[in-house]
């Protein structure tokens, strides 16, 4: 799947969130999109990054009506029941959620695709995680993200192949400032490719800014990705 991560780059603005959803859903090559909902402490500390939770249902409905998948990135299971009622199609596990075995088990029980970000994990962490997941029912994909540098010339994607030695379903999450890193990732045949997006307004500051692709660039880069996949 090709998945656009809105994350928290909607800045708590429902109108901006609608803009993201409507524009992304018009990108033929895109399979789905995600919003990020952090833990309660973060929501209380940075309320300006959030809107009324009822809006997620409306955004989910808009997304599905346009035949795209709607996902949510979570750290814990506090809001899992709520998002199940919303009708989320898939989940992403972010930050320390990778260590939350209770969360992973509950997500597996939803029988929906679960993408687990390994950004904070060591090699030992990954080994322990795969042992746990092999004993838990669920559709789990492990997401490799390069956090050493945002420069494309520093990007080492061989870790994708190394990760496949531990787990069959492996994805790639972009944290690179050059959108063309998605083309490089294609050659490693990840199950999913996730990338952050941001509005075309360059005067705004976004939580995920440096590695986010501007909305007006998404269609062109995904066309190249699909063509590259087709040529394999």
mmCIF file of C-alpha atoms in Angstrom:
data_model
loop_
_atom_site.group_PDB
_atom_site.id
_atom_site.type_symbol
_atom_site.label_atom_id
_atom_site.label_comp_id
_atom_site.label_asym_id
_atom_site.label_seq_id
_atom_site.Cartn_x
_atom_site.Cartn_y
_atom_site.Cartn_z
ATOM 1 C CA UNK A 1 0.000 0.000 0.000
ATOM 2 C CA UNK A 2 1.004 3.611 -0.586
ATOM 3 C CA UNK A 3 -0.056 5.533 2.499
ATOM 4 C CA UNK A 4 0.028 9.264 3.108
ATOM 5 C CA UNK A 5 0.623 10.282 6.710
ATOM 6 C CA UNK A 6 -1.161 13.491 7.608
ATOM 7 C CA UNK A 7 -0.011 12.852 11.164
ATOM 8 C CA UNK A 8 -0.574 16.050 13.106
ATOM 9 C CA UNK A 9 0.285 18.311 10.195
ATOM 10 C CA UNK A 10 -3.339 19.454 10.087
ATOM 11 C CA UNK A 11 -2.403 21.590 13.130
ATOM 12 C CA UNK A 12 -5.693 20.963 14.922
ATOM 13 C CA UNK A 13 -7.544 22.763 12.114
ATOM 14 C CA UNK A 14 -10.544 20.776 10.848
ATOM 15 C CA UNK A 15 -10.764 22.789 7.620
ATOM 16 C CA UNK A 16 -7.118 22.027 6.912
ATOM 17 C CA UNK A 17 -7.718 18.364 7.726
ATOM 18 C CA UNK A 18 -10.569 18.334 5.200
ATOM 19 C CA UNK A 19 -8.271 19.894 2.610
ATOM 20 C CA UNK A 20 -5.721 17.117 3.140
ATOM 21 C CA UNK A 21 -8.351 14.399 2.868
ATOM 22 C CA UNK A 22 -10.055 15.798 -0.206
ATOM 23 C CA UNK A 23 -6.826 16.449 -2.109
ATOM 24 C CA UNK A 24 -5.218 13.138 -1.187
ATOM 25 C CA UNK A 25 -8.328 11.151 -2.049
ATOM 26 C CA UNK A 26 -8.106 12.602 -5.550
ATOM 27 C CA UNK A 27 -4.652 11.030 -6.011
ATOM 28 C CA UNK A 28 -5.404 7.873 -7.968
ATOM 29 C CA UNK A 29 -2.236 6.028 -6.941
ATOM 30 C CA UNK A 30 -2.767 6.525 -3.209
ATOM 31 C CA UNK A 31 -4.247 3.649 -1.200
ATOM 32 C CA UNK A 32 -4.861 5.298 2.140
ATOM 33 C CA UNK A 33 -4.079 8.001 4.666
ATOM 34 C CA UNK A 34 -3.522 8.289 8.403
ATOM 35 C CA UNK A 35 -3.987 10.762 11.219
ATOM 36 C CA UNK A 36 -1.902 10.595 14.385
ATOM 37 C CA UNK A 37 -3.424 10.644 17.867
ATOM 38 C CA UNK A 38 -0.905 10.758 20.681
ATOM 39 C CA UNK A 39 -1.316 9.795 24.332
ATOM 40 C CA UNK A 40 -3.526 11.747 26.754
ATOM 41 C CA UNK A 41 -0.585 13.660 28.281
ATOM 42 C CA UNK A 42 0.420 14.943 24.855
ATOM 43 C CA UNK A 43 -3.141 15.966 24.016
ATOM 44 C CA UNK A 44 -3.364 17.900 27.286
ATOM 45 C CA UNK A 45 0.036 19.519 26.739
ATOM 46 C CA UNK A 46 -0.595 20.497 23.107
ATOM 47 C CA UNK A 47 -4.362 20.880 22.690
ATOM 48 C CA UNK A 48 -3.832 23.179 19.676
ATOM 49 C CA UNK A 49 -2.849 20.103 17.635
ATOM 50 C CA UNK A 50 -6.219 18.409 18.116
ATOM 51 C CA UNK A 51 -9.868 18.972 17.234
ATOM 52 C CA UNK A 52 -13.148 17.476 18.429
ATOM 53 C CA UNK A 53 -12.906 13.690 18.126
ATOM 54 C CA UNK A 54 -16.268 13.510 16.358
ATOM 55 C CA UNK A 55 -14.506 14.977 13.320
ATOM 56 C CA UNK A 56 -12.593 11.722 12.801
ATOM 57 C CA UNK A 57 -15.817 9.941 11.923
ATOM 58 C CA UNK A 58 -16.634 12.579 9.325
ATOM 59 C CA UNK A 59 -13.130 12.399 7.831
ATOM 60 C CA UNK A 60 -13.258 8.621 7.806
ATOM 61 C CA UNK A 61 -16.579 8.665 5.961
ATOM 62 C CA UNK A 62 -15.248 11.120 3.358
ATOM 63 C CA UNK A 63 -12.180 8.943 2.812
ATOM 64 C CA UNK A 64 -14.157 5.732 2.385
ATOM 65 C CA UNK A 65 -16.656 7.315 0.023
ATOM 66 C CA UNK A 66 -13.697 8.055 -2.247
ATOM 67 C CA UNK A 67 -12.517 4.422 -2.045
ATOM 68 C CA UNK A 68 -9.452 5.115 0.085
ATOM 69 C CA UNK A 69 -8.455 3.483 3.373
ATOM 70 C CA UNK A 70 -8.572 5.454 6.620
ATOM 71 C CA UNK A 71 -5.939 4.748 9.267
ATOM 72 C CA UNK A 72 -4.963 6.073 12.681
ATOM 73 C CA UNK A 73 -1.558 6.061 14.386
ATOM 74 C CA UNK A 74 -1.718 5.308 18.119
ATOM 75 C CA UNK A 75 0.621 5.006 21.097
ATOM 76 C CA UNK A 76 -1.742 3.207 23.475
ATOM 77 C CA UNK A 77 -5.145 1.533 23.573
ATOM 78 C CA UNK A 78 -7.040 4.314 25.384
ATOM 79 C CA UNK A 79 -8.946 5.301 22.226
ATOM 80 C CA UNK A 80 -8.949 1.970 20.405
ATOM 81 C CA UNK A 81 -12.631 1.246 21.068
ATOM 82 C CA UNK A 82 -13.530 4.733 19.881
ATOM 83 C CA UNK A 83 -11.682 4.318 16.588
ATOM 84 C CA UNK A 84 -13.148 0.867 16.082
ATOM 85 C CA UNK A 85 -16.565 2.538 16.252
ATOM 86 C CA UNK A 86 -15.343 5.184 13.796
ATOM 87 C CA UNK A 87 -14.596 2.395 11.328
ATOM 88 C CA UNK A 88 -10.841 2.678 10.925
ATOM 89 C CA UNK A 89 -9.445 0.374 8.215
ATOM 90 C CA UNK A 90 -5.916 -0.054 9.582
ATOM 91 C CA UNK A 91 -3.690 1.091 12.423
ATOM 92 C CA UNK A 92 -0.143 2.294 12.807
ATOM 93 C CA UNK A 93 1.735 1.883 16.093
ATOM 94 C CA UNK A 94 4.101 4.763 16.842
ATOM 95 C CA UNK A 95 6.739 5.744 19.374
ATOM 96 C CA UNK A 96 6.710 3.686 22.607
ATOM 97 C CA UNK A 97 3.604 1.804 21.483
ATOM 98 C CA UNK A 98 5.945 -0.789 20.008
ATOM 99 C CA UNK A 99 6.772 -1.891 23.573
ATOM 100 C CA UNK A 100 3.122 -1.988 24.658
ATOM 101 C CA UNK A 101 2.327 -5.698 24.362
ATOM 102 C CA UNK A 102 -1.246 -5.169 25.524
ATOM 103 C CA UNK A 103 -1.826 -2.657 22.737
ATOM 104 C CA UNK A 104 -0.333 -4.966 20.103
ATOM 105 C CA UNK A 105 -2.426 -7.882 21.281
ATOM 106 C CA UNK A 106 -5.649 -5.828 21.195
ATOM 107 C CA UNK A 107 -4.814 -4.465 17.759
ATOM 108 C CA UNK A 108 -4.224 -7.974 16.472
ATOM 109 C CA UNK A 109 -7.678 -8.931 17.690
ATOM 110 C CA UNK A 110 -9.240 -6.299 15.405
ATOM 111 C CA UNK A 111 -8.120 -8.457 12.426
ATOM 112 C CA UNK A 112 -7.134 -5.285 10.598
ATOM 113 C CA UNK A 113 -3.708 -4.488 9.109
ATOM 114 C CA UNK A 114 -1.329 -3.217 11.777
ATOM 115 C CA UNK A 115 1.829 -1.291 10.821
ATOM 116 C CA UNK A 116 4.392 -1.115 13.623
ATOM 117 C CA UNK A 117 7.005 1.633 13.437
ATOM 118 C CA UNK A 118 10.447 0.480 14.553
ATOM 119 C CA UNK A 119 11.920 3.967 14.780
ATOM 120 C CA UNK A 120 12.879 3.686 18.463
ATOM 121 C CA UNK A 121 13.895 0.001 18.396
ATOM 122 C CA UNK A 122 17.294 -1.606 18.774
ATOM 123 C CA UNK A 123 18.237 -4.919 17.174
ATOM 124 C CA UNK A 124 17.458 -6.734 20.421
ATOM 125 C CA UNK A 125 14.095 -4.962 20.628
ATOM 126 C CA UNK A 126 13.186 -6.167 17.143
ATOM 127 C CA UNK A 127 14.150 -9.736 17.959
ATOM 128 C CA UNK A 128 11.972 -9.711 21.083
ATOM 129 C CA UNK A 129 9.130 -8.086 19.163
ATOM 130 C CA UNK A 130 9.106 -10.664 16.384
ATOM 131 C CA UNK A 131 9.124 -13.492 18.912
ATOM 132 C CA UNK A 132 6.086 -11.948 20.578
ATOM 133 C CA UNK A 133 4.237 -11.272 17.315
ATOM 134 C CA UNK A 134 4.807 -14.815 16.089
ATOM 135 C CA UNK A 135 2.666 -15.997 19.018
ATOM 136 C CA UNK A 136 -0.088 -13.392 18.588
ATOM 137 C CA UNK A 137 -2.850 -13.575 15.951
ATOM 138 C CA UNK A 138 -2.815 -10.529 13.711
ATOM 139 C CA UNK A 139 -1.823 -8.968 10.398
ATOM 140 C CA UNK A 140 1.384 -7.195 11.396
ATOM 141 C CA UNK A 141 3.844 -5.277 9.205
ATOM 142 C CA UNK A 142 7.126 -3.980 10.606
ATOM 143 C CA UNK A 143 7.997 -0.500 9.370
ATOM 144 C CA UNK A 144 11.633 0.469 8.852
ATOM 145 C CA UNK A 145 12.412 4.164 9.190
ATOM 146 C CA UNK A 146 15.853 5.684 8.727
ATOM 147 C CA UNK A 147 16.336 8.255 11.488
ATOM 148 C CA UNK A 148 20.098 8.770 11.196
ATOM 149 C CA UNK A 149 19.870 11.486 8.542
ATOM 150 C CA UNK A 150 17.269 13.239 6.371
ATOM 151 C CA UNK A 151 19.717 13.411 3.439
ATOM 152 C CA UNK A 152 19.032 11.044 0.548
ATOM 153 C CA UNK A 153 22.752 10.466 0.028
ATOM 154 C CA UNK A 154 22.949 9.056 3.566
ATOM 155 C CA UNK A 155 20.010 6.702 3.064
ATOM 156 C CA UNK A 156 20.887 3.032 3.597
ATOM 157 C CA UNK A 157 17.911 0.892 2.700
ATOM 158 C CA UNK A 158 19.709 -2.427 3.013
ATOM 159 C CA UNK A 159 18.153 -2.586 6.477
ATOM 160 C CA UNK A 160 14.877 -3.429 4.733
ATOM 161 C CA UNK A 161 16.381 -6.697 3.522
ATOM 162 C CA UNK A 162 17.910 -7.366 6.933
ATOM 163 C CA UNK A 163 14.528 -6.852 8.545
ATOM 164 C CA UNK A 164 12.986 -9.397 6.176
ATOM 165 C CA UNK A 165 15.220 -11.999 7.812
ATOM 166 C CA UNK A 166 13.201 -11.440 10.993
ATOM 167 C CA UNK A 167 9.701 -10.839 9.621
ATOM 168 C CA UNK A 168 7.950 -11.513 6.319
ATOM 169 C CA UNK A 169 5.889 -8.325 6.051
ATOM 170 C CA UNK A 170 8.160 -5.286 5.985
ATOM 171 C CA UNK A 171 7.320 -1.690 5.090
ATOM 172 C CA UNK A 172 9.193 1.568 4.661
ATOM 173 C CA UNK A 173 8.456 4.876 6.387
ATOM 174 C CA UNK A 174 10.078 7.936 4.848
ATOM 175 C CA UNK A 175 11.960 10.420 7.025
ATOM 176 C CA UNK A 176 13.987 11.817 4.131
ATOM 177 C CA UNK A 177 13.782 15.376 2.814
ATOM 178 C CA UNK A 178 13.967 14.259 -0.835
ATOM 179 C CA UNK A 179 10.687 12.712 -2.101
ATOM 180 C CA UNK A 180 12.698 10.601 -4.540
ATOM 181 C CA UNK A 181 13.678 8.351 -1.636
ATOM 182 C CA UNK A 182 10.347 6.617 -2.263
ATOM 183 C CA UNK A 183 11.708 5.495 -5.646
ATOM 184 C CA UNK A 184 14.814 4.057 -4.016
ATOM 185 C CA UNK A 185 12.662 2.192 -1.507
ATOM 186 C CA UNK A 186 10.680 0.573 -4.339
ATOM 187 C CA UNK A 187 13.637 -1.541 -5.408
ATOM 188 C CA UNK A 188 13.495 -3.319 -2.037
ATOM 189 C CA UNK A 189 9.834 -4.232 -2.571
ATOM 190 C CA UNK A 190 8.394 -3.172 0.795
ATOM 191 C CA UNK A 191 4.812 -4.255 1.462
ATOM 192 C CA UNK A 192 3.837 -0.690 2.354
ATOM 193 C CA UNK A 193 5.394 2.726 1.782
ATOM 194 C CA UNK A 194 4.391 5.504 4.161
ATOM 195 C CA UNK A 195 5.269 9.165 3.746
ATOM 196 C CA UNK A 196 4.287 12.378 5.537
ATOM 197 C CA UNK A 197 2.519 15.218 3.763
ATOM 198 C CA UNK A 198 2.133 18.908 4.490
ATOM 199 C CA UNK A 199 0.102 21.796 3.119
ATOM 200 C CA UNK A 200 1.495 23.908 0.277
ATOM 201 C CA UNK A 201 1.585 26.942 2.595
ATOM 202 C CA UNK A 202 5.299 27.243 3.386
ATOM 203 C CA UNK A 203 4.740 29.920 6.023
ATOM 204 C CA UNK A 204 3.271 27.329 8.384
ATOM 205 C CA UNK A 205 5.352 25.182 10.715
ATOM 206 C CA UNK A 206 4.414 21.516 10.890
ATOM 207 C CA UNK A 207 5.218 18.863 13.519
ATOM 208 C CA UNK A 208 6.563 16.666 10.691
ATOM 209 C CA UNK A 209 7.996 19.209 8.307
ATOM 210 C CA UNK A 210 11.434 18.449 6.869
ATOM 211 C CA UNK A 211 10.532 14.990 5.520
ATOM 212 C CA UNK A 212 6.933 15.812 4.526
ATOM 213 C CA UNK A 213 5.937 16.048 0.846
ATOM 214 C CA UNK A 214 3.877 19.052 -0.189
ATOM 215 C CA UNK A 215 0.346 18.230 -1.283
ATOM 216 C CA UNK A 216 0.928 19.519 -4.802
ATOM 217 C CA UNK A 217 3.845 17.090 -5.265
ATOM 218 C CA UNK A 218 2.162 13.894 -4.095
ATOM 219 C CA UNK A 219 0.513 12.887 -7.358
ATOM 220 C CA UNK A 220 3.665 13.259 -9.463
ATOM 221 C CA UNK A 221 5.916 11.288 -7.117
ATOM 222 C CA UNK A 222 3.384 8.462 -6.723
ATOM 223 C CA UNK A 223 3.011 8.182 -10.487
ATOM 224 C CA UNK A 224 6.766 7.585 -10.639
ATOM 225 C CA UNK A 225 6.543 5.021 -7.842
ATOM 226 C CA UNK A 226 3.774 3.108 -9.614
ATOM 227 C CA UNK A 227 5.672 3.197 -12.894
ATOM 228 C CA UNK A 228 8.768 1.853 -11.170
ATOM 229 C CA UNK A 229 6.747 -0.969 -9.613
ATOM 230 C CA UNK A 230 5.224 -1.753 -13.011
ATOM 231 C CA UNK A 231 8.659 -1.962 -14.661
ATOM 232 C CA UNK A 232 9.976 -4.599 -12.255
#
